[in-house]
Coordinates of N, CA and C and ligand atoms in Angstrom, one line a residue:
M13 N 161.1 108.1 52.8 CA 162.0 106.9 53.2 C 162.5 106.9 54.5
L14 N 162.5 105.7 55.1 CA 163.0 105.6 56.4 C 164.5 105.7 56.5
T15 N 165.1 106.6 57.5 CA 166.5 106.5 57.6 C 166.9 105.4 58.7
P16 N 168.0 104.5 58.1 CA 168.4 103.5 59.2 C 168.9 104.1 60.4
L17 N 168.7 103.4 61.5 CA 169.2 104.1 62.8 C 170.9 103.9 62.8
P18 N 171.5 104.8 63.2 CA 173.0 104.5 63.2 C 173.2 103.3 64.1
E19 N 174.4 102.8 63.6 CA 174.7 101.4 64.2 C 174.6 101.5 65.8
S20 N 175.2 102.8 66.5 CA 175.4 102.8 67.9 C 174.0 102.9 68.6
N21 N 172.9 103.2 67.8 CA 171.6 103.2 68.6 C 171.0 101.8 68.4
S22 N 171.6 100.9 67.7 CA 170.9 99.6 67.7 C 171.0 98.7 68.9
I23 N 172.0 99.3 69.7 CA 172.1 98.7 71.0 C 170.9 98.9 72.0
F24 N 170.3 100.1 71.8 CA 169.1 100.4 72.5 C 168.0 99.6 72.0
I25 N 167.7 99.4 70.7 CA 166.7 98.6 70.2 C 166.8 97.1 70.9
A26 N 168.0 96.7 70.9 CA 168.1 95.3 71.1 C 167.9 95.1 72.6
A27 N 168.2 96.3 73.4 CA 168.0 96.2 74.8 C 166.3 96.1 75.2
L28 N 165.8 97.1 74.3 CA 164.3 97.1 74.3 C 163.6 95.7 74.1
V29 N 164.2 95.1 73.1 CA 163.7 93.8 72.8 C 163.8 92.6 73.7
F30 N 165.1 92.6 74.2 CA 165.6 91.9 75.3 C 164.8 92.0 76.6
A31 N 164.6 93.3 77.1 CA 164.0 93.4 78.3 C 162.5 93.3 78.2
T32 N 161.9 93.5 77.0 CA 160.5 93.3 77.0 C 160.2 91.8 76.9
E33 N 161.1 91.0 76.4 CA 160.9 89.5 76.5 C 161.2 89.1 77.9
R34 N 162.1 89.5 78.6 CA 162.5 88.9 79.9 C 161.1 89.3 80.9
H35 N 160.8 90.4 80.8 CA 159.9 90.8 81.8 C 158.3 90.6 81.3
R36 N 158.1 89.8 80.2 CA 157.0 89.6 79.5 C 155.7 89.0 80.5
N37 N 156.1 88.2 81.5 CA 155.0 87.7 82.4 C 154.7 88.6 83.6
Q38 N 155.5 89.7 83.8 CA 155.6 90.5 84.9 C 154.6 91.8 84.8
R39 N 154.0 92.0 85.9 CA 153.2 93.2 86.1 C 153.6 94.0 87.0
R40 N 153.3 95.4 87.2 CA 153.7 96.2 88.5 C 152.6 95.8 89.4
K41 N 153.1 96.3 90.6 CA 152.4 95.8 91.8 C 151.2 96.7 91.9
G42 N 151.1 97.9 91.1 CA 150.1 98.7 91.5 C 148.7 98.3 91.1
M43 N 147.5 98.8 91.6 CA 146.2 98.1 91.6 C 145.8 98.0 90.1
D44 N 146.3 98.7 89.3 CA 145.9 98.7 87.8 C 146.6 97.7 87.0
H45 N 147.6 96.9 87.7 CA 148.5 95.9 87.1 C 149.1 96.2 85.7
L46 N 149.6 97.3 85.5 CA 150.4 97.7 84.3 C 151.4 96.6 84.1
P47 N 151.8 96.5 82.8 CA 152.8 95.5 82.4 C 153.9 96.0 83.0
Y48 N 154.9 95.3 83.3 CA 156.2 95.6 83.9 C 157.0 96.7 83.1
V49 N 156.8 96.4 81.6 CA 157.5 97.2 80.7 C 157.1 98.7 80.8
N50 N 156.0 99.0 81.2 CA 155.6 100.4 81.2 C 156.6 101.2 82.3
H51 N 157.0 100.4 83.4 CA 158.0 101.1 84.1 C 159.3 101.5 83.4
L52 N 159.8 100.4 82.5 CA 161.0 100.5 81.9 C 160.9 101.8 80.8
V53 N 159.8 101.9 80.3 CA 159.5 103.0 79.3 C 159.5 104.5 80.0
A54 N 159.0 104.4 81.1 CA 158.9 105.4 81.9 C 160.3 105.9 82.3
V55 N 161.1 105.0 82.9 CA 162.5 105.3 83.2 C 163.2 105.8 81.9
V56 N 163.2 105.2 80.9 CA 164.0 105.7 79.7 C 163.4 107.0 79.1
D57 N 162.1 107.2 79.1 CA 161.4 108.5 78.9 C 161.8 109.8 79.7
L58 N 162.0 109.4 80.9 CA 162.6 110.4 81.9 C 163.9 110.9 81.5
L59 N 164.8 109.7 81.3 CA 166.0 110.1 81.0 C 166.5 110.8 79.7
W60 N 165.5 110.4 78.8 CA 165.7 111.2 77.5 C 165.1 112.6 77.7
R61 N 163.9 112.7 78.1 CA 163.2 114.0 78.2 C 163.5 114.9 79.1
V62 N 163.6 114.5 80.2 CA 164.0 115.4 81.4 C 165.6 115.5 81.7
G63 N 166.2 114.3 81.5 CA 167.6 114.4 81.9 C 168.6 114.6 80.6
G64 N 168.0 114.7 79.5 CA 168.7 114.9 78.3 C 169.6 114.0 77.9
V65 N 169.6 112.6 78.5 CA 170.6 111.7 78.1 C 170.4 111.1 76.8
R66 N 171.4 111.1 76.1 CA 171.5 110.6 74.5 C 172.3 109.5 74.2
D67 N 173.1 109.0 75.4 CA 174.2 107.9 75.2 C 173.3 106.6 75.1
P68 N 173.4 106.0 73.8 CA 172.6 104.7 73.7 C 172.9 103.6 74.6
E69 N 174.2 103.7 75.2 CA 174.7 102.6 76.0 C 173.8 102.8 77.5
V70 N 173.7 103.9 77.9 CA 173.0 104.5 79.1 C 171.6 104.1 79.0
L71 N 171.0 104.5 77.8 CA 169.6 104.3 77.7 C 169.3 102.7 77.6
A72 N 170.3 102.0 77.1 CA 170.1 100.5 76.9 C 170.2 100.0 78.4
A73 N 170.9 100.5 79.1 CA 171.2 99.8 80.4 C 169.8 100.2 81.5
A74 N 169.3 101.4 81.0 CA 167.9 101.9 81.8 C 166.9 100.8 81.5
F75 N 166.9 100.5 80.1 CA 166.0 99.5 79.8 C 166.1 98.0 80.4
L76 N 167.3 97.9 80.6 CA 167.8 96.7 81.3 C 167.9 96.5 82.8
H77 N 167.6 97.6 83.4 CA 168.2 97.7 84.8 C 167.5 96.9 85.6
D78 N 166.4 96.4 85.4 CA 165.8 95.4 86.4 C 165.8 93.7 86.0
T79 N 166.7 93.6 84.9 CA 166.7 92.1 84.3 C 167.2 91.2 85.2
V80 N 168.4 91.6 85.8 CA 169.2 90.7 86.7 C 168.5 90.5 88.0
E81 N 167.8 91.6 88.5 CA 167.2 91.6 89.8 C 165.7 90.8 89.7
D82 N 165.3 91.0 88.7 CA 163.7 90.6 88.7 C 163.4 89.3 87.6
T83 N 164.6 89.1 86.7 CA 164.2 88.0 85.6 C 165.3 87.0 85.7
D84 N 165.2 86.0 85.1 CA 166.4 85.1 85.0 C 167.3 85.4 84.0
T85 N 168.2 86.6 84.5 CA 169.2 87.1 83.6 C 170.4 87.1 84.2
K86 N 171.5 86.6 83.7 CA 172.8 86.6 84.3 C 173.7 87.9 83.8
P87 N 174.4 88.4 84.6 CA 175.4 89.5 84.3 C 176.2 89.2 83.0
E88 N 176.7 87.8 82.9 CA 177.6 87.6 81.7 C 176.8 87.7 80.6
E89 N 175.5 87.3 80.6 CA 174.7 87.3 79.4 C 174.5 88.9 78.8
L90 N 174.3 89.7 79.8 CA 174.3 91.2 79.4 C 175.7 91.6 78.8
E91 N 176.7 91.2 79.4 CA 177.9 91.6 78.9 C 178.2 91.1 77.4
R92 N 177.9 89.9 77.1 CA 178.0 89.2 76.0 C 177.2 89.8 74.8
L93 N 176.0 90.2 75.3 CA 174.9 91.0 74.2 C 175.2 92.3 74.1
F94 N 175.6 93.0 75.3 CA 175.5 94.6 75.4 C 176.8 95.2 75.7
G95 N 177.7 94.3 75.9 CA 179.1 94.8 76.2 C 179.4 95.1 77.9
V96 N 180.6 95.4 78.3 CA 180.9 95.4 79.5 C 180.3 96.7 80.3
R97 N 180.2 97.8 79.5 CA 179.8 99.0 80.2 C 178.4 98.7 80.6
V98 N 177.6 98.3 79.9 CA 176.1 98.0 80.1 C 176.1 97.0 81.4
R99 N 176.8 96.0 81.3 CA 176.9 94.9 82.5 C 177.1 95.8 83.8
I100 N 178.2 96.6 83.9 CA 178.6 97.2 85.0 C 177.5 98.1 85.4
L101 N 176.9 98.9 84.5 CA 175.9 99.9 84.9 C 174.7 99.1 85.5
V102 N 174.2 98.0 84.9 CA 172.9 97.3 85.5 C 173.5 96.7 86.9
M103 N 174.7 96.2 86.9 CA 174.9 95.6 88.4 C 174.9 96.7 89.4
E104 N 175.4 97.9 89.0 CA 175.5 98.9 90.1 C 173.8 99.3 90.5
L105 N 172.9 98.9 89.7 CA 171.5 99.2 90.0 C 170.9 97.8 90.5
T106 N 171.6 96.8 90.4 CA 170.8 95.6 91.2 C 171.1 95.2 92.6
D107 N 169.8 94.9 93.2 CA 170.0 94.7 94.6 C 170.3 93.2 94.7
D108 N 170.9 92.7 95.7 CA 171.0 91.1 96.3 C 169.7 90.6 96.7
R109 N 169.1 89.9 95.9 CA 167.7 89.4 96.3 C 167.8 88.4 97.4
S110 N 169.1 88.0 97.6 CA 169.0 86.9 98.6 C 168.8 87.7 100.1
L111 N 169.3 88.9 100.2 CA 169.0 89.7 101.4 C 167.6 90.0 101.7
P112 N 167.2 90.1 103.0 CA 165.8 90.5 103.1 C 165.5 92.0 103.0
S113 N 164.3 92.4 102.5 CA 164.0 93.7 101.9 C 164.4 95.0 102.8
P114 N 164.4 94.8 104.2 CA 164.9 96.1 104.8 C 166.5 96.3 104.7
V115 N 166.9 95.1 104.6 CA 168.6 95.1 104.5 C 168.9 95.8 103.0
R116 N 168.1 95.1 102.1 CA 168.5 95.6 100.7 C 168.2 97.4 100.6
K117 N 167.2 97.7 101.4 CA 166.7 99.1 101.2 C 168.1 99.8 101.9
R118 N 168.4 99.3 103.1 CA 169.5 100.0 103.8 C 170.8 100.1 102.9
I119 N 171.0 99.1 102.3 CA 172.3 99.1 101.6 C 171.9 99.9 100.4
Q120 N 171.0 100.0 99.9 CA 170.7 100.9 98.5 C 170.9 102.3 99.0
E121 N 170.5 102.6 100.1 CA 170.6 104.1 100.7 C 172.3 104.3 100.9
E122 N 172.9 103.3 101.4 CA 174.2 103.5 101.8 C 175.1 103.6 100.6
H123 N 174.8 102.8 99.6 CA 175.5 102.7 98.2 C 175.1 103.9 97.2
A124 N 174.1 104.6 97.4 CA 173.8 105.7 96.4 C 174.7 106.7 96.2
A125 N 175.4 107.1 97.2 CA 176.4 108.1 97.1 C 177.6 107.8 96.2
S126 N 177.9 106.4 96.2 CA 179.0 106.0 95.5 C 178.8 105.5 94.0
L127 N 177.5 105.7 93.5 CA 177.3 105.3 92.2 C 177.9 106.4 91.2
T128 N 178.2 105.6 89.9 CA 178.8 106.4 88.8 C 177.8 107.4 88.5
L129 N 178.3 108.5 87.6 CA 177.4 109.5 87.1 C 176.3 108.9 86.3
E130 N 176.3 107.9 85.4 CA 175.5 107.4 84.5 C 174.4 106.6 85.5
A131 N 174.8 105.6 86.4 CA 174.0 105.1 87.2 C 173.2 105.9 88.1
R132 N 173.5 107.2 88.4 CA 172.8 108.1 89.3 C 171.6 108.5 88.5
A133 N 171.9 108.9 87.2 CA 170.7 109.3 86.5 C 169.6 108.3 86.2
I134 N 170.2 107.0 86.0 CA 169.1 105.9 85.9 C 168.3 105.7 87.2
K135 N 169.2 105.7 88.4 CA 168.5 105.6 89.6 C 167.6 106.6 89.9
L136 N 167.9 107.8 89.7 CA 166.9 108.9 89.8 C 165.6 108.8 89.0
A137 N 165.8 108.4 87.8 CA 164.7 108.2 87.0 C 163.8 106.8 87.5
D138 N 164.4 105.8 88.0 CA 163.8 104.7 88.7 C 163.0 105.2 89.8
K139 N 163.6 106.1 90.7 CA 162.9 106.3 92.0 C 161.7 107.5 91.6
I140 N 161.9 108.2 90.5 CA 160.7 108.9 90.1 C 159.6 108.1 89.7
S141 N 159.8 107.1 88.9 CA 158.7 106.3 88.3 C 158.3 105.4 89.4
N142 N 159.0 105.0 90.3 CA 158.4 104.1 91.3 C 157.6 104.9 92.3
V143 N 158.2 106.2 92.8 CA 157.2 107.0 93.6 C 156.0 107.4 92.9
D144 N 156.0 107.7 91.6 CA 154.9 108.1 90.9 C 153.9 106.9 90.9
D145 N 154.4 105.8 90.8 CA 153.4 104.7 90.9 C 152.7 104.4 92.4
V146 N 153.7 104.7 93.3 CA 153.2 104.6 94.8 C 152.1 105.7 95.1
L147 N 152.3 106.9 94.5 CA 151.5 108.1 94.8 C 150.1 107.8 93.9
H148 N 150.3 107.2 92.7 CA 149.1 107.5 91.8 C 148.6 106.0 91.4
R149 N 149.2 104.9 91.6 CA 148.7 103.6 91.4 C 149.4 102.6 92.6
P150 N 149.0 103.0 93.9 CA 149.7 102.2 94.9 C 149.4 100.8 94.8
P151 N 150.4 99.9 95.2 CA 150.2 98.5 95.2 C 149.0 98.2 96.2
F152 N 148.3 97.0 95.7 CA 147.2 96.7 96.4 C 147.6 96.4 97.8
G153 N 146.8 96.8 98.6 CA 147.0 96.3 100.2 C 148.0 97.3 100.9
W154 N 148.6 98.3 100.2 CA 149.5 99.1 100.9 C 148.7 100.3 101.7
T155 N 149.0 100.3 103.0 CA 148.4 101.1 104.0 C 149.2 102.5 103.7
K156 N 148.5 103.7 104.0 CA 148.9 105.0 103.8 C 150.3 105.3 104.5
G157 N 150.3 104.5 105.8 CA 151.7 104.4 106.5 C 152.8 103.8 105.6
R158 N 152.5 102.7 104.9 CA 153.6 102.0 104.2 C 153.9 102.7 103.0
R159 N 152.9 103.4 102.3 CA 153.2 104.3 101.2 C 154.2 105.5 101.7
Q160 N 153.8 106.1 102.8 CA 154.7 107.3 103.1 C 156.1 106.8 103.6
E161 N 156.2 105.6 104.2 CA 157.5 105.1 104.4 C 158.3 104.9 103.2
Y162 N 157.7 104.2 102.3 CA 158.4 104.1 101.0 C 158.8 105.3 100.4
I163 N 158.0 106.3 100.3 CA 158.3 107.7 99.9 C 159.6 108.3 100.6
A164 N 159.2 108.2 101.8 CA 160.4 108.9 102.6 C 161.8 108.1 102.4
W165 N 161.8 106.8 102.4 CA 163.0 106.1 101.9 C 163.5 106.6 100.5
A166 N 162.6 106.4 99.5 CA 163.0 106.9 98.3 C 163.7 108.3 98.2
G167 N 163.0 109.3 99.1 CA 163.6 110.5 99.2 C 165.1 110.4 99.8
R168 N 165.3 109.5 100.7 CA 166.6 109.8 101.4 C 167.7 109.2 100.2
V169 N 167.1 108.2 99.5 CA 168.1 107.6 98.3 C 168.3 108.9 97.5
V170 N 167.4 109.5 97.0 CA 167.6 110.6 96.0 C 168.5 111.8 96.7
D171 N 168.3 112.0 98.0 CA 169.0 113.1 98.5 C 170.6 112.7 98.5
R172 N 170.8 111.4 98.5 CA 172.3 110.9 98.3 C 172.8 110.9 96.9
L173 N 171.9 111.3 96.0 CA 172.2 111.1 94.6 C 172.3 112.5 94.0
R174 N 172.0 113.5 94.7 CA 171.9 115.0 94.3 C 173.2 115.5 93.8
G175 N 173.2 116.4 92.9 CA 174.3 117.2 92.6 C 174.8 117.0 91.1
D176 N 174.3 116.1 90.3 CA 174.7 115.9 89.1 C 173.8 116.0 88.0
W177 N 172.5 115.7 88.2 CA 171.3 115.7 87.5 C 170.3 116.6 87.9
P178 N 170.5 117.9 87.8 CA 169.4 118.7 88.3 C 168.1 118.8 88.0
A179 N 167.9 118.4 86.6 CA 166.5 118.5 86.0 C 165.8 117.3 86.6
L180 N 166.5 116.1 86.8 CA 165.8 114.9 87.2 C 165.4 115.1 88.7
E181 N 166.4 115.7 89.5 CA 166.0 115.9 90.9 C 164.9 116.9 91.0
A182 N 164.9 117.9 90.3 CA 163.9 118.9 90.4 C 162.3 118.1 89.9
E183 N 162.5 117.1 89.1 CA 161.3 116.5 88.7 C 160.7 115.5 89.8
F184 N 161.6 114.9 90.6 CA 161.5 114.2 91.9 C 160.7 115.2 92.8
D185 N 161.4 116.3 92.9 CA 160.9 117.3 94.1 C 159.5 117.6 93.5
R186 N 159.3 117.9 92.2 CA 157.9 118.4 91.8 C 157.0 117.2 92.0
L187 N 157.2 116.2 91.9 CA 156.3 114.9 92.1 C 155.9 115.1 93.6
L188 N 156.8 115.0 94.7 CA 156.4 115.1 95.7 C 155.6 116.4 96.3
A189 N 156.1 117.5 95.6 CA 155.4 118.8 96.1 C 154.0 118.9 95.6
G190 N 153.5 118.0 94.7 CA 152.1 118.1 94.2 C 151.2 117.1 95.4
H191 N 151.9 116.7 96.4 CA 151.2 115.8 97.1 C 151.6 116.1 98.8
Ligands
ZN225 ZN1 163.3 99.8 88.2

């Protein structure tokens, strides 16, 4: 017989449904054009398996972390559906799309050190997933130089996040050491 999920876990299922629907027409930039949701699954899997994260709100925020930045989703909507903590976590991880990419990258680097503990875990898992994609499924047309530049930048962001999530940090290092 199926055991019903505890009520606290239902927020995670709701986030999974919401994010899958919002990102439904998006694909990753990699040359095998994986569905965008594969990235979200990778991030949540890393948090659960490597980071040992079991907090349903943090796992929900991980599934939702790109909805405001990359889909037509408003922070207020996240707060109404998932609560204020999830909204704040997602916004900690959301870049301002109105700024040019180099500026966004610089701001991300600067802000990394001031992220909350839970946002750091999600950011680390996000960077592991993104670097894994750039190493193994590089976006079409990216030169070796551009890939190296991206990985160096991700490494600088990760360096500013270090100290709280040793297993995730080691996973990032292992990924780079293999290359
Ligand atoms: Zn992401």
